[in-house]
Structures are given as structure tokens and as C-alpha cells.
Amino acid sequence: MASVSTFYDLYKIIFRKDAGFRVPSDLPNRRVATTQGSSLHYFVHNFLIDNQIKPETVDMLFLSEAQMFPLPLGAGQRDAFVAREPYISEAQARFPGELDFFSDPTLAANTLNLITLDSTLNQHWVHIAKILQAFLRTELFLKTNPQEVLQMLKGSEGMESDSLESRWSRSDHQVTLSQELILNMENIARWSIRNGLIDRQTIPNFVDLLSIDALESLKPEAVSVIH
Amino acid sequence: MNFLLVRKAILDIKIQTLLRIGLAAILAVILFVTVGISWAYVQLQEMNRLHLLADQIVEETTALGMLSHDYLLYRENRPMTQWFAKYESLGHLLSKGFSRSALDYFSRMRLNYKALGEIFIRLTSLNQPLNSVQQELVIRLSGDILVKTQAMLSDALRLDRMSHYENEMTQTRIFRFVLFFMFLLLPIILFLYLMLSKRILSSLHRLRKGADRVGEGDLNHEIPIVAQDEFGELTDAFNHMTRHLRMITVSKTALESTEEALRQAKESAELANKAKSDFLATMSHEIRTPMSGLLGMLRLFERSSLTAEQKDQLVTMRQCGNALLLILENILDFSKIEAGKLTLVEQDFSPAAVIQQVTELLFSQAEGKGLVLRVEVDGTIPSLVRGDPLRLQQILINLIHNAIKFTHVGQIEIQAKREPPSKGADFSILFAVRDTGIGLRGEDIAKLFSPFSQVDASTTRRYGGSGLGLVIARRLAQKMGGDLQVESDFGHGSLFYVALPFKSIASDAALAPRVVYKPPSMSILLVEDESVNQMVSTGLLEYEGHRVQLAKDGFMALDLVRSGQTFDLILMDMHMPGMNGIETTRQIVDYLGPDHPPIIGLTADLRQENKLLCQQVGMGEVLAKPFEPEALNRLLEKKLDYAQFFND
């Protein structure tokens, strides 16, 4: 239906300072925990490639996201793990001054998309339009009242005020349906096929999965998908 | 606004306040509209600039994407150089100023632009041959370039759409903005109208309604004063005027009652006066008729064989009769003057001839008292003038008769002298009668012109008379445009004089010297019903040598005319039973046509309307009854001259 937010620099490879990691090339032959086939996995794969490290040289330990915690790191089970906010901030708070990380802001962008079923869309088109309208109004509110929004977020449970502002500054909240969304999804699909993470061998036509009309009727300039 | 203050203010301030409020509101609206439109114009300009900029970014990004593809296929220098050139050009576009509304778009585009540059540099830094990791990296980086390029294109296109959309929105806002303020003007104008209506038009309406009610006669209506302003003052003044009108109306009603009473009194007085005049006219006519007979009979008797003593007694009797007749005529004239019925005629006549006739008439009377009657006429007086000779004759007779009456010894001097012209006339003639009589005291002169009065009772007893002669002379003089004046020296005599205006006439033929006219013997038809008058008139005419055919009424006169008898003259009595003189004359004239003989009317009623009536039916002249033979001769002389002229 629409992309509503993009978060940059979301993923990091966390390790103890005393784990012997100084540069990314220290990662081969070490055990790095992540969730297979997830955006975390996609991030660490691209991170390794970007640093010209063969992914298979790193001992990948695939865990569910729930299994990633609790720490401790090390002790031969895992030397590092791939995490995203807000778990990174939580870990840092738990082990103050003990953790360090590798990151690449250009790789760690994550888009939040609004998804529904075809049947829901067909049956509740008016409600869907109202939801989109609400997101558009929220977008406008976030744009025009950033300080007020921050104050509201600071009052919410689980939001650490120290990191909130820096995290907020690395996010973009815009209701769109863009061509790059298609491209990103296709890249991920290709990566998944290449690495045998899924059964199929061809990528789907993601344009067919988009419901363009609703957003286009509300805000035509928000749609840049070629259609 | 404090309406209470406005209510108490004078109208001038009210209007000014309302106009200022209205003007301020309208100016504010105009100011807002101007500012709004200016702001909208700036917005539109900005949107147009953004629109243009977005188009350029789309263009440059598309070119960058194509060059990326070109380089990734062959990894040669040319597309790389072009890529960096285009990259720099795109960076220049993104560095341009932008509005707040486009901030997000430009922020994202700059991030993507920066990432794009970094990715492309990494790509160019990978040297051939590539190992498997590098190959996968190139694939990933190529995908990233595509994503970043597409992201930039998306933002540029969104910016383009946004600017277009904003442009339309701004135009809509301008329209709504103008419409809103136009609608805002409506209540302002309505407010002004209502305020003006309440403060001014309602007051005017109240005044107009009040004026209508007063105009319809409701003078008790008072318009309520609702404000202490000019309208309040005007209303107060109007109410004051209404009260004044009420008072005037009350006074007018009383005045009208008085006027009505006066009018009725005047009508009564006029009726009484008319009755008096009618009575006098009737009485004088009734007395004239027997007097006519009496005097005629005396004349006839005088011509018979009598002793000298008898003749003297008869002359005295005739003079007494004439005096009585004069008194009657004076009373008749006076009543006419009083009734305003005296009218003057205008005809050509000789003033000298009038004086001569009067002196001839009164000569014997003066001679009888041993008085000398001297006449002096100015040679410069025109022979013919235009005026009323009979009334002039009457004035002179009264004056000379009066002089003779009050003069016992000495002379009566009659003068006529030309005077300078007065208003509306060509010249005046001063007629003066001077006597050597008893004269008047100064205090008696004032009583002289009062009707029915003489200087004192002893005068009446001694000299007789009605006391109307001088009054009539003066009234006639005034009617003719002059005034009778008197100067007197008691015991030595008096001077009466009057200057009368006349008009000269073009033909100034001199009158032939007057000779006593003796008409030839004529055949005369006398139409007279009264037996005494028949006897007198027949006797007098036959004494003058005429042949008289008597007709006792109008029917007999008509029979005689129709029988073929011819007459030289017809004397027609006006008042006859059966057929009066007017009708008889009309039928004679109808029967005989224009060759009918001269017809002279005989009547005791010599009022002007009677004369006019006679002339209208064909009578040439009218003679007063009882007629003097001399008067008839003068009339006959005049009529025969006319007849001869006519026959010629």
C-alpha cells in the first residue's frame, strides 16, 4: 500500500571490545550470530561483500531474533552478533563501555511498509483510504511539529531519551510508493535465490503486489512507481 | 464601538463615524487582499521555479543513470568522464536555494546524490580482473546505483508533481481568498446600510410620515423625538411649526367667521344700496312722467293768449317745475354715482359749443337776476376733442347754476383755458366759474362737497336746492380725471375751477358758428301711450310747425308704417304696455330696412344701458322726457344732417 518510514544506519555488528575485532577483515573465522534470511542477514552479507570478505569465510551462527539475547558474547559460542535498534541501545545500556560495533550507513537502511491482504483491500477500500489519509496527515504533522513529536516520543515507554534524538535524525517519514522500493525488493529477492534461502528461482513482479490507486488518489506526487 | 455614545452624538459625527468605520474596514479588506495576492504571487513564482528545477534534476539524473549503465557495461573512460561531469552539474542544481516545502525532497536527493557518488567511486576503484567477491560487489553496487538513481528520480518527479499541485492549490487559495474577502465586504456594506438606515433613513421616514399626517390635516399629530441630533432638532422645529399652524388655523376659523359676517353685511348693504338706487330711479321716473306732462302743458299754456301777469305767473310756474326736475335729475345722477353705475362715453365734440349751449340755457336765468354772464374761451383750445360732452355740460350747468343762485349783484364769469397735458391725456382744459356772490367762509368750504348739505340751514331755507349739485359736479370731475376746486372770499365771491384731461383727435374741423336751428316742417309719427304726454308732445311739435300722427301703442305704430304712410321722423316712447318701444322699433326697422326714418327714443330713464339698448335696435338718439322743444330741435338738426349725408 505504501512505504511510511525509512530508517538509516539501523544495523550494526556488535562485539565486545576485548573480542579482538579492530577492522572488518578480523571477522573471517569468527562466529557471528544473525537470523537467517532476515534483513540482519542481508545486511551482514552486504557488509562482508563491501569489505571484500567472502561470506563463507565467516562462521555464521543462525539464531532466531529471540535467541540472540541474552548475551554474554564470547565464550566460544558467538564472537559478535548482528543487531538493530532498539536492541543495540539496550545492549549498550546493559554493558556500558564494554561493546563496540562495525557499521555501514549506506547499507543499513530499512523501509517500513504498510501491507495488507488483497481481500481486505477489496472489501475495505474506503477504510484503507482513511488509513492512508491518516498516515499522510501524520507525515505532515511530523514535518511541521518535529519538536513536539520528540517530546511525545520521550514520554513513551521504552524510548531512551539519550539515543532518541540521534536515531530520530537518522529516519525519514514519508508516505510513498517509489520505484526504488521495487528495486530494493528485487535485490533482496535475488540475494535470497542466490543463497538458496528460498525455493523459487525467479523473482516476482513486485509491481503487481502494489496497490497504487489508493495513495495516488490521495497524493499523486507520492507515487513514483512506473506503472 | 460604543453605540450609546454614537446614539448621543450629533448626526454629523454619526455619519462620519460610520463612514470612517466602513472606510477602514474596506481599506483593511483591500490591504489583506493585496497582501494575500502578493504572497500568493510569490508562492506561484517559487512553485514555478521549483517546477523548472525539478524538470532539470529529472533530466540530469536520467542522463546520470544512462551513463552509469554505459560505464558498467564497458568500464571505459568516456562514460566515466561524462558521468562525473553530469554528477557535478547535478550537484550544482541541488545546491540551489529551495523553499521550505521542498526541504525534504532536497535533503533526500542530496543524501542519495552523495551515496551515488560514493558508490560510483567504489566501482571505478575496483581493478580488473575481479575475483568472485568483487564481482558480487560490482553487482550489488550496480544495483545500488540503480536504486539511488531511481530514488533521486522519484524525489525529483515528486517535487515536480508537488510544485504543480502546489501551484494549483495556490491558485485555488487565491480564488478562495479573494472570494472570502469579497464576501467579507458584503456584511460591511450591509452593516453600513443598516446603520445608515437606522440612524438616518428611519428618522427621515418618521419625519415624512409625520409630514403626511399633518398634510392630511391632522394638526394634533406630533412626531416623537428619538435622538438629540439634527433630526431631533428638525423634528422639534417641525412640531413647533405644526403647533403654530394649529394656532393659525384656529385664528383663521375665527377670521373666516368674521369675514363671512362682514360679507353678509356687505351683501345686505349692497342690496340695500341697490334697493335705494332702484327706488330712486323708479321714483324719479314716476315723478318725471307727471312732471313731463305738467311742464309740457305749461309750455302749451304759455303759448296761448294770456295777459302779461298770467304769462309771468306761468313762467314762474315753469321755472319752479324745471327746478324740481333738476333736483330729481340730480338725485338720479347721485344715486348712479353712488352705485358705481355711472359710465362715461367717449365721442368727439367741441368744448366751445358745450360752453355756448350751457350759457344759452342759463342766460335767461342770469338775466332774470340782473347778472352779467361773461364767457371767455381760450383760442388755443382745439375745436374738437374726445370725451363725454354731456357730463361736461352737467358739471358746467351745476357750477353756473350755483353761481347764479348765490350771486345777487355783479357778474358770472366763465373761462376755458388750455393747460399742460396730464397723465394719459394729450392736454387739459381748465374750466373756471367766478362769481361776485356771497362767498364762503373757510370752515364752510369743507362742508361744500358733502351730499345733501349746504353751508347752513338758513342757506337751504333762503336758496333752496338739494345740495347735490356741487357734489355731483365734483364726482363727475373726478370720474373724468380731474378734481373740482374752490377758492372763496367771504362776502365778495367764489371761484370754482376744474382741469379736465382730454384727448385730441386727428381731424380738427372747425365747427360752424352756431345758429339757432329751425327745422323744416316734418311729418312725425309720435308713439306714446300716456294721454298727457300725447297732448303735450303733440302740442309742442305742432307749435313748431310739424305734422303729427299719433299712435297710442306699438301695434298701432306698426299698422301705420305697414299701411304705407311715410314719416320724416318717429318719436318712440320706451315704456308702453303690450309692445314696448324697443320691440316696436325692431319690427319697424325690420320692415322698412335701412331706409327707415330717424327714430328717437323718449324715456325718463336715461341710464347708459337703456341708451345702448335703444341704439342697438336702431334708434339714433334718446331724448329725456319731458323734452324741451330746443333739445328736440338740436337733436333733429343733428339727425337731419346725418340723414342728408346718408341720402347723398
Short mmCIF file of N, CA and C in Angstrom, two decimals, chain B residues 135-250:
data_model
loop_
_atom_site.label_atom_id
_atom_site.label_comp_id
_atom_site.label_asym_id
_atom_site.label_seq_id
_atom_site.Cartn_x
_atom_site.Cartn_y
_atom_site.Cartn_z
N GLN B 135 33.20 -9.37 -7.92
CA GLN B 135 32.12 -9.45 -8.93
C GLN B 135 30.75 -9.27 -8.25
N GLU B 136 30.60 -9.97 -7.11
CA GLU B 136 29.32 -9.81 -6.40
C GLU B 136 29.14 -8.37 -5.90
N LEU B 137 30.30 -7.79 -5.51
CA LEU B 137 30.25 -6.39 -5.06
C LEU B 137 29.82 -5.46 -6.19
N VAL B 138 30.40 -5.73 -7.37
CA VAL B 138 30.01 -4.88 -8.52
C VAL B 138 28.52 -5.02 -8.81
N ILE B 139 28.05 -6.24 -8.73
CA ILE B 139 26.61 -6.45 -8.97
C ILE B 139 25.78 -5.66 -7.95
N ARG B 140 26.24 -5.79 -6.68
CA ARG B 140 25.48 -5.09 -5.65
C ARG B 140 25.55 -3.58 -5.82
N LEU B 141 26.74 -3.08 -6.09
CA LEU B 141 26.91 -1.63 -6.27
C LEU B 141 26.13 -1.13 -7.49
N SER B 142 26.10 -1.97 -8.53
CA SER B 142 25.31 -1.57 -9.71
C SER B 142 23.84 -1.43 -9.35
N GLY B 143 23.40 -2.43 -8.56
CA GLY B 143 22.01 -2.35 -8.09
C GLY B 143 21.77 -1.12 -7.24
N ASP B 144 22.76 -0.83 -6.41
CA ASP B 144 22.62 0.37 -5.57
C ASP B 144 22.55 1.66 -6.40
N ILE B 145 23.40 1.69 -7.44
CA ILE B 145 23.37 2.88 -8.32
C ILE B 145 21.97 3.03 -8.93
N LEU B 146 21.44 1.88 -9.35
CA LEU B 146 20.10 1.92 -9.95
C LEU B 146 19.07 2.40 -8.92
N VAL B 147 19.21 1.87 -7.69
CA VAL B 147 18.26 2.27 -6.64
C VAL B 147 18.40 3.76 -6.32
N LYS B 148 19.64 4.21 -6.16
CA LYS B 148 19.85 5.62 -5.80
C LYS B 148 19.39 6.54 -6.93
N THR B 149 19.72 6.12 -8.14
CA THR B 149 19.28 6.94 -9.28
C THR B 149 17.76 6.99 -9.32
N GLN B 150 17.18 5.83 -9.12
CA GLN B 150 15.71 5.78 -9.15
C GLN B 150 15.13 6.60 -7.99
N ALA B 151 15.79 6.53 -6.84
CA ALA B 151 15.31 7.31 -5.69
C ALA B 151 15.35 8.79 -5.99
N MET B 152 16.45 9.21 -6.63
CA MET B 152 16.56 10.63 -6.98
C MET B 152 15.50 11.04 -8.00
N LEU B 153 15.31 10.12 -8.96
CA LEU B 153 14.28 10.42 -9.96
C LEU B 153 12.90 10.52 -9.30
N SER B 154 12.66 9.58 -8.38
CA SER B 154 11.36 9.60 -7.69
C SER B 154 11.15 10.92 -6.96
N ASP B 155 12.21 11.32 -6.22
CA ASP B 155 12.08 12.58 -5.49
C ASP B 155 11.91 13.76 -6.44
N ALA B 156 12.66 13.75 -7.53
CA ALA B 156 12.56 14.86 -8.48
C ALA B 156 11.16 14.91 -9.09
N LEU B 157 10.64 13.72 -9.42
CA LEU B 157 9.30 13.68 -10.01
C LEU B 157 8.24 14.11 -8.99
N ARG B 158 8.46 13.63 -7.75
CA ARG B 158 7.51 14.05 -6.71
C ARG B 158 7.55 15.56 -6.50
N LEU B 159 8.78 16.09 -6.53
CA LEU B 159 8.93 17.54 -6.40
C LEU B 159 8.21 18.26 -7.53
N ASP B 160 8.35 17.70 -8.71
CA ASP B 160 7.70 18.28 -9.88
C ASP B 160 6.18 18.27 -9.71
N ARG B 161 5.70 17.10 -9.27
CA ARG B 161 4.25 16.99 -9.05
C ARG B 161 3.79 17.89 -7.92
N MET B 162 4.63 17.88 -6.89
CA MET B 162 4.26 18.72 -5.73
C MET B 162 4.18 20.20 -6.14
N SER B 163 5.16 20.65 -6.91
CA SER B 163 5.14 22.06 -7.33
C SER B 163 3.92 22.35 -8.19
N HIS B 164 3.62 21.38 -9.07
CA HIS B 164 2.44 21.55 -9.92
C HIS B 164 1.17 21.59 -9.07
N TYR B 165 1.12 20.65 -8.13
CA TYR B 165 -0.04 20.57 -7.24
C TYR B 165 -0.16 21.83 -6.39
N GLU B 166 0.99 22.24 -5.85
CA GLU B 166 1.00 23.45 -5.02
C GLU B 166 0.58 24.68 -5.83
N ASN B 167 1.01 24.66 -7.08
CA ASN B 167 0.64 25.76 -7.97
C ASN B 167 -0.88 25.85 -8.10
N GLU B 168 -1.47 24.70 -8.34
CA GLU B 168 -2.94 24.67 -8.46
C GLU B 168 -3.59 25.06 -7.14
N MET B 169 -3.02 24.54 -6.08
CA MET B 169 -3.57 24.85 -4.75
C MET B 169 -3.47 26.34 -4.46
N THR B 170 -2.34 26.91 -4.83
CA THR B 170 -2.17 28.35 -4.58
C THR B 170 -3.19 29.15 -5.38
N GLN B 171 -3.39 28.74 -6.61
CA GLN B 171 -4.39 29.45 -7.42
C GLN B 171 -5.77 29.31 -6.78
N THR B 172 -6.06 28.11 -6.32
CA THR B 172 -7.34 27.90 -5.65
C THR B 172 -7.44 28.76 -4.40
N ARG B 173 -6.31 28.80 -3.67
CA ARG B 173 -6.31 29.61 -2.44
C ARG B 173 -6.53 31.09 -2.76
N ILE B 174 -5.89 31.53 -3.85
CA ILE B 174 -6.08 32.94 -4.25
C ILE B 174 -7.56 33.19 -4.52
N PHE B 175 -8.14 32.28 -5.28
CA PHE B 175 -9.55 32.43 -5.63
C PHE B 175 -10.42 32.47 -4.37
N ARG B 176 -10.15 31.50 -3.46
CA ARG B 176 -10.94 31.45 -2.22
C ARG B 176 -10.70 32.68 -1.37
N PHE B 177 -9.42 33.09 -1.36
CA PHE B 177 -9.05 34.25 -0.57
C PHE B 177 -9.80 35.49 -1.04
N VAL B 178 -9.77 35.71 -2.35
CA VAL B 178 -10.46 36.88 -2.91
C VAL B 178 -11.95 36.76 -2.67
N LEU B 179 -12.47 35.53 -2.90
CA LEU B 179 -13.90 35.31 -2.70
C LEU B 179 -14.29 35.57 -1.25
N PHE B 180 -13.43 35.10 -0.35
CA PHE B 180 -13.71 35.28 1.07
C PHE B 180 -13.80 36.77 1.42
N PHE B 181 -12.84 37.53 0.95
CA PHE B 181 -12.85 38.95 1.29
C PHE B 181 -13.95 39.71 0.58
N MET B 182 -14.29 39.21 -0.60
CA MET B 182 -15.43 39.83 -1.27
C MET B 182 -16.69 39.61 -0.43
N PHE B 183 -16.82 38.38 0.07
CA PHE B 183 -17.97 38.10 0.93
C PHE B 183 -17.88 38.86 2.25
N LEU B 184 -16.62 39.12 2.64
CA LEU B 184 -16.43 39.89 3.88
C LEU B 184 -16.92 41.33 3.69
N LEU B 185 -16.78 41.80 2.44
CA LEU B 185 -17.22 43.17 2.15
C LEU B 185 -18.73 43.30 2.27
N LEU B 186 -19.41 42.20 1.91
CA LEU B 186 -20.88 42.25 1.93
C LEU B 186 -21.43 42.61 3.30
N PRO B 187 -21.00 41.90 4.38
CA PRO B 187 -21.53 42.30 5.70
C PRO B 187 -21.12 43.71 6.10
N ILE B 188 -19.95 44.15 5.63
CA ILE B 188 -19.53 45.52 5.97
C ILE B 188 -20.49 46.52 5.33
N ILE B 189 -20.76 46.28 4.04
CA ILE B 189 -21.68 47.18 3.33
C ILE B 189 -23.07 47.09 3.95
N LEU B 190 -23.47 45.84 4.27
CA LEU B 190 -24.78 45.64 4.90
C LEU B 190 -24.85 46.36 6.25
N PHE B 191 -23.75 46.25 6.97
CA PHE B 191 -23.70 46.90 8.27
C PHE B 191 -23.84 48.42 8.11
N LEU B 192 -23.09 48.95 7.14
CA LEU B 192 -23.16 50.40 6.91
C LEU B 192 -24.57 50.82 6.52
N TYR B 193 -25.18 49.99 5.63
CA TYR B 193 -26.52 50.32 5.18
C TYR B 193 -27.51 50.31 6.35
N LEU B 194 -27.38 49.23 7.17
CA LEU B 194 -28.31 49.12 8.30
C LEU B 194 -28.14 50.27 9.28
N MET B 195 -26.87 50.62 9.52
CA MET B 195 -26.62 51.72 10.45
C MET B 195 -27.17 53.02 9.90
N LEU B 196 -26.89 53.25 8.60
CA LEU B 196 -27.40 54.48 7.98
C LEU B 196 -28.92 54.46 7.99
N SER B 197 -29.45 53.26 7.69
CA SER B 197 -30.89 53.13 7.65
C SER B 197 -31.50 53.44 9.01
N LYS B 198 -30.84 52.87 10.06
CA LYS B 198 -31.37 53.05 11.41
C LYS B 198 -31.25 54.49 11.86
N ARG B 199 -30.07 55.07 11.56
CA ARG B 199 -29.80 56.41 12.09
C ARG B 199 -30.41 57.53 11.23
N ILE B 200 -30.49 57.31 9.94
CA ILE B 200 -30.89 58.41 9.06
C ILE B 200 -32.22 58.11 8.38
N LEU B 201 -32.26 56.95 7.67
CA LEU B 201 -33.45 56.69 6.87
C LEU B 201 -34.69 56.54 7.74
N SER B 202 -34.53 55.88 8.91
CA SER B 202 -35.70 55.71 9.78
C SER B 202 -36.19 57.06 10.28
N SER B 203 -35.22 57.95 10.60
CA SER B 203 -35.62 59.30 11.04
C SER B 203 -36.34 60.03 9.93
N LEU B 204 -35.80 59.89 8.71
CA LEU B 204 -36.44 60.54 7.56
C LEU B 204 -37.84 59.97 7.34
N HIS B 205 -37.95 58.67 7.48
CA HIS B 205 -39.25 58.01 7.29
C HIS B 205 -40.25 58.53 8.31
N ARG B 206 -39.78 58.65 9.57
CA ARG B 206 -40.66 59.14 10.63
C ARG B 206 -41.12 60.57 10.32
N LEU B 207 -40.16 61.37 9.86
CA LEU B 207 -40.49 62.76 9.52
C LEU B 207 -41.49 62.82 8.37
N ARG B 208 -41.25 61.98 7.35
CA ARG B 208 -42.13 62.01 6.18
C ARG B 208 -43.55 61.59 6.57
N LYS B 209 -43.65 60.53 7.40
CA LYS B 209 -44.97 60.07 7.83
C LYS B 209 -45.69 61.16 8.62
N GLY B 210 -44.89 61.81 9.50
CA GLY B 210 -45.47 62.90 10.29
C GLY B 210 -45.95 64.03 9.39
N ALA B 211 -45.11 64.37 8.39
CA ALA B 211 -45.47 65.45 7.46
C ALA B 211 -46.73 65.08 6.69
N ASP B 212 -46.83 63.77 6.31
CA ASP B 212 -48.03 63.32 5.58
C ASP B 212 -49.28 63.51 6.43
N ARG B 213 -49.17 63.12 7.70
CA ARG B 213 -50.35 63.23 8.58
C ARG B 213 -50.75 64.69 8.76
N VAL B 214 -49.72 65.54 8.96
CA VAL B 214 -50.03 66.97 9.11
C VAL B 214 -50.62 67.49 7.81
N GLY B 215 -50.02 67.02 6.67
CA GLY B 215 -50.50 67.44 5.35
C GLY B 215 -51.95 67.03 5.12
N GLU B 216 -52.35 65.90 5.74
CA GLU B 216 -53.73 65.44 5.60
C GLU B 216 -54.68 66.17 6.56
N GLY B 217 -54.10 67.06 7.33
CA GLY B 217 -54.95 67.89 8.18
C GLY B 217 -54.91 67.55 9.65
N ASP B 218 -54.13 66.52 10.03
CA ASP B 218 -54.06 66.14 11.44
C ASP B 218 -53.04 67.04 12.16
N LEU B 219 -53.48 68.21 12.54
CA LEU B 219 -52.56 69.18 13.15
C LEU B 219 -52.26 68.84 14.61
N ASN B 220 -52.95 67.86 15.17
CA ASN B 220 -52.67 67.47 16.56
C ASN B 220 -51.53 66.45 16.64
N HIS B 221 -51.11 65.96 15.48
CA HIS B 221 -50.04 64.94 15.47
C HIS B 221 -48.68 65.57 15.77
N GLU B 222 -47.95 64.94 16.67
CA GLU B 222 -46.59 65.40 16.99
C GLU B 222 -45.64 64.23 16.76
N ILE B 223 -44.55 64.48 16.08
CA ILE B 223 -43.58 63.41 15.78
C ILE B 223 -42.69 63.22 17.00
N PRO B 224 -42.54 61.95 17.45
CA PRO B 224 -41.68 61.72 18.63
C PRO B 224 -40.20 62.01 18.31
N ILE B 225 -39.51 62.61 19.28
CA ILE B 225 -38.08 62.91 19.11
C ILE B 225 -37.30 61.76 19.74
N VAL B 226 -36.57 61.02 18.89
CA VAL B 226 -35.87 59.83 19.39
C VAL B 226 -34.38 60.05 19.56
N ALA B 227 -33.83 61.10 19.00
CA ALA B 227 -32.39 61.33 19.14
C ALA B 227 -32.12 62.83 19.22
N GLN B 228 -31.10 63.17 20.01
CA GLN B 228 -30.77 64.59 20.16
C GLN B 228 -29.75 64.99 19.09
N ASP B 229 -30.11 64.83 17.87
CA ASP B 229 -29.21 65.21 16.79
C ASP B 229 -29.95 66.19 15.87
N GLU B 230 -29.40 66.34 14.65
CA GLU B 230 -30.03 67.27 13.73
C GLU B 230 -31.46 66.86 13.43
N PHE B 231 -31.68 65.54 13.35
CA PHE B 231 -33.04 65.08 13.09
C PHE B 231 -33.95 65.43 14.26
N GLY B 232 -33.38 65.34 15.46
CA GLY B 232 -34.13 65.73 16.65
C GLY B 232 -34.52 67.19 16.57
N GLU B 233 -33.54 68.03 16.18
CA GLU B 233 -33.81 69.46 16.05
C GLU B 233 -34.85 69.72 14.98
N LEU B 234 -34.68 69.00 13.85
CA LEU B 234 -35.61 69.17 12.74
C LEU B 234 -37.02 68.75 13.16
N THR B 235 -37.11 67.64 13.87
CA THR B 235 -38.41 67.16 14.35
C THR B 235 -39.03 68.17 15.31
N ASP B 236 -38.20 68.72 16.19
CA ASP B 236 -38.69 69.71 17.14
C ASP B 236 -39.22 70.93 16.40
N ALA B 237 -38.45 71.37 15.39
CA ALA B 237 -38.89 72.54 14.60
C ALA B 237 -40.18 72.23 13.86
N PHE B 238 -40.28 71.00 13.35
CA PHE B 238 -41.50 70.61 12.63
C PHE B 238 -42.70 70.62 13.58
N ASN B 239 -42.50 70.05 14.78
CA ASN B 239 -43.59 70.04 15.76
C ASN B 239 -44.00 71.46 16.14
N HIS B 240 -42.97 72.33 16.25
CA HIS B 240 -43.26 73.73 16.57
C HIS B 240 -44.10 74.35 15.46
N MET B 241 -43.70 74.05 14.23
CA MET B 241 -44.43 74.59 13.07
C MET B 241 -45.88 74.08 13.08
N THR B 242 -46.05 72.80 13.43
CA THR B 242 -47.39 72.22 13.47
C THR B 242 -48.25 72.92 14.52
N ARG B 243 -47.62 73.17 15.69
CA ARG B 243 -48.36 73.88 16.75
C ARG B 243 -48.76 75.27 16.28
N HIS B 244 -47.83 75.92 15.59
CA HIS B 244 -48.10 77.26 15.08
C HIS B 244 -49.23 77.22 14.05
N LEU B 245 -49.16 76.20 13.19
CA LEU B 245 -50.22 76.04 12.18
C LEU B 245 -51.57 75.83 12.85
N ARG B 246 -51.54 75.06 13.96
CA ARG B 246 -52.78 74.80 14.70
C ARG B 246 -53.39 76.11 15.19
N MET B 247 -52.50 76.95 15.74
CA MET B 247 -52.98 78.26 16.25
C MET B 247 -53.52 79.11 15.11
N ILE B 248 -52.77 79.08 13.99
CA ILE B 248 -53.20 79.88 12.84
C ILE B 248 -54.56 79.40 12.34
N THR B 249 -54.72 78.08 12.35
CA THR B 249 -55.99 77.52 11.86
C THR B 249 -57.15 77.97 12.73
N VAL B 250 -56.89 77.95 14.05
CA VAL B 250 -57.94 78.41 14.98
C VAL B 250 -58.28 79.87 14.68
#
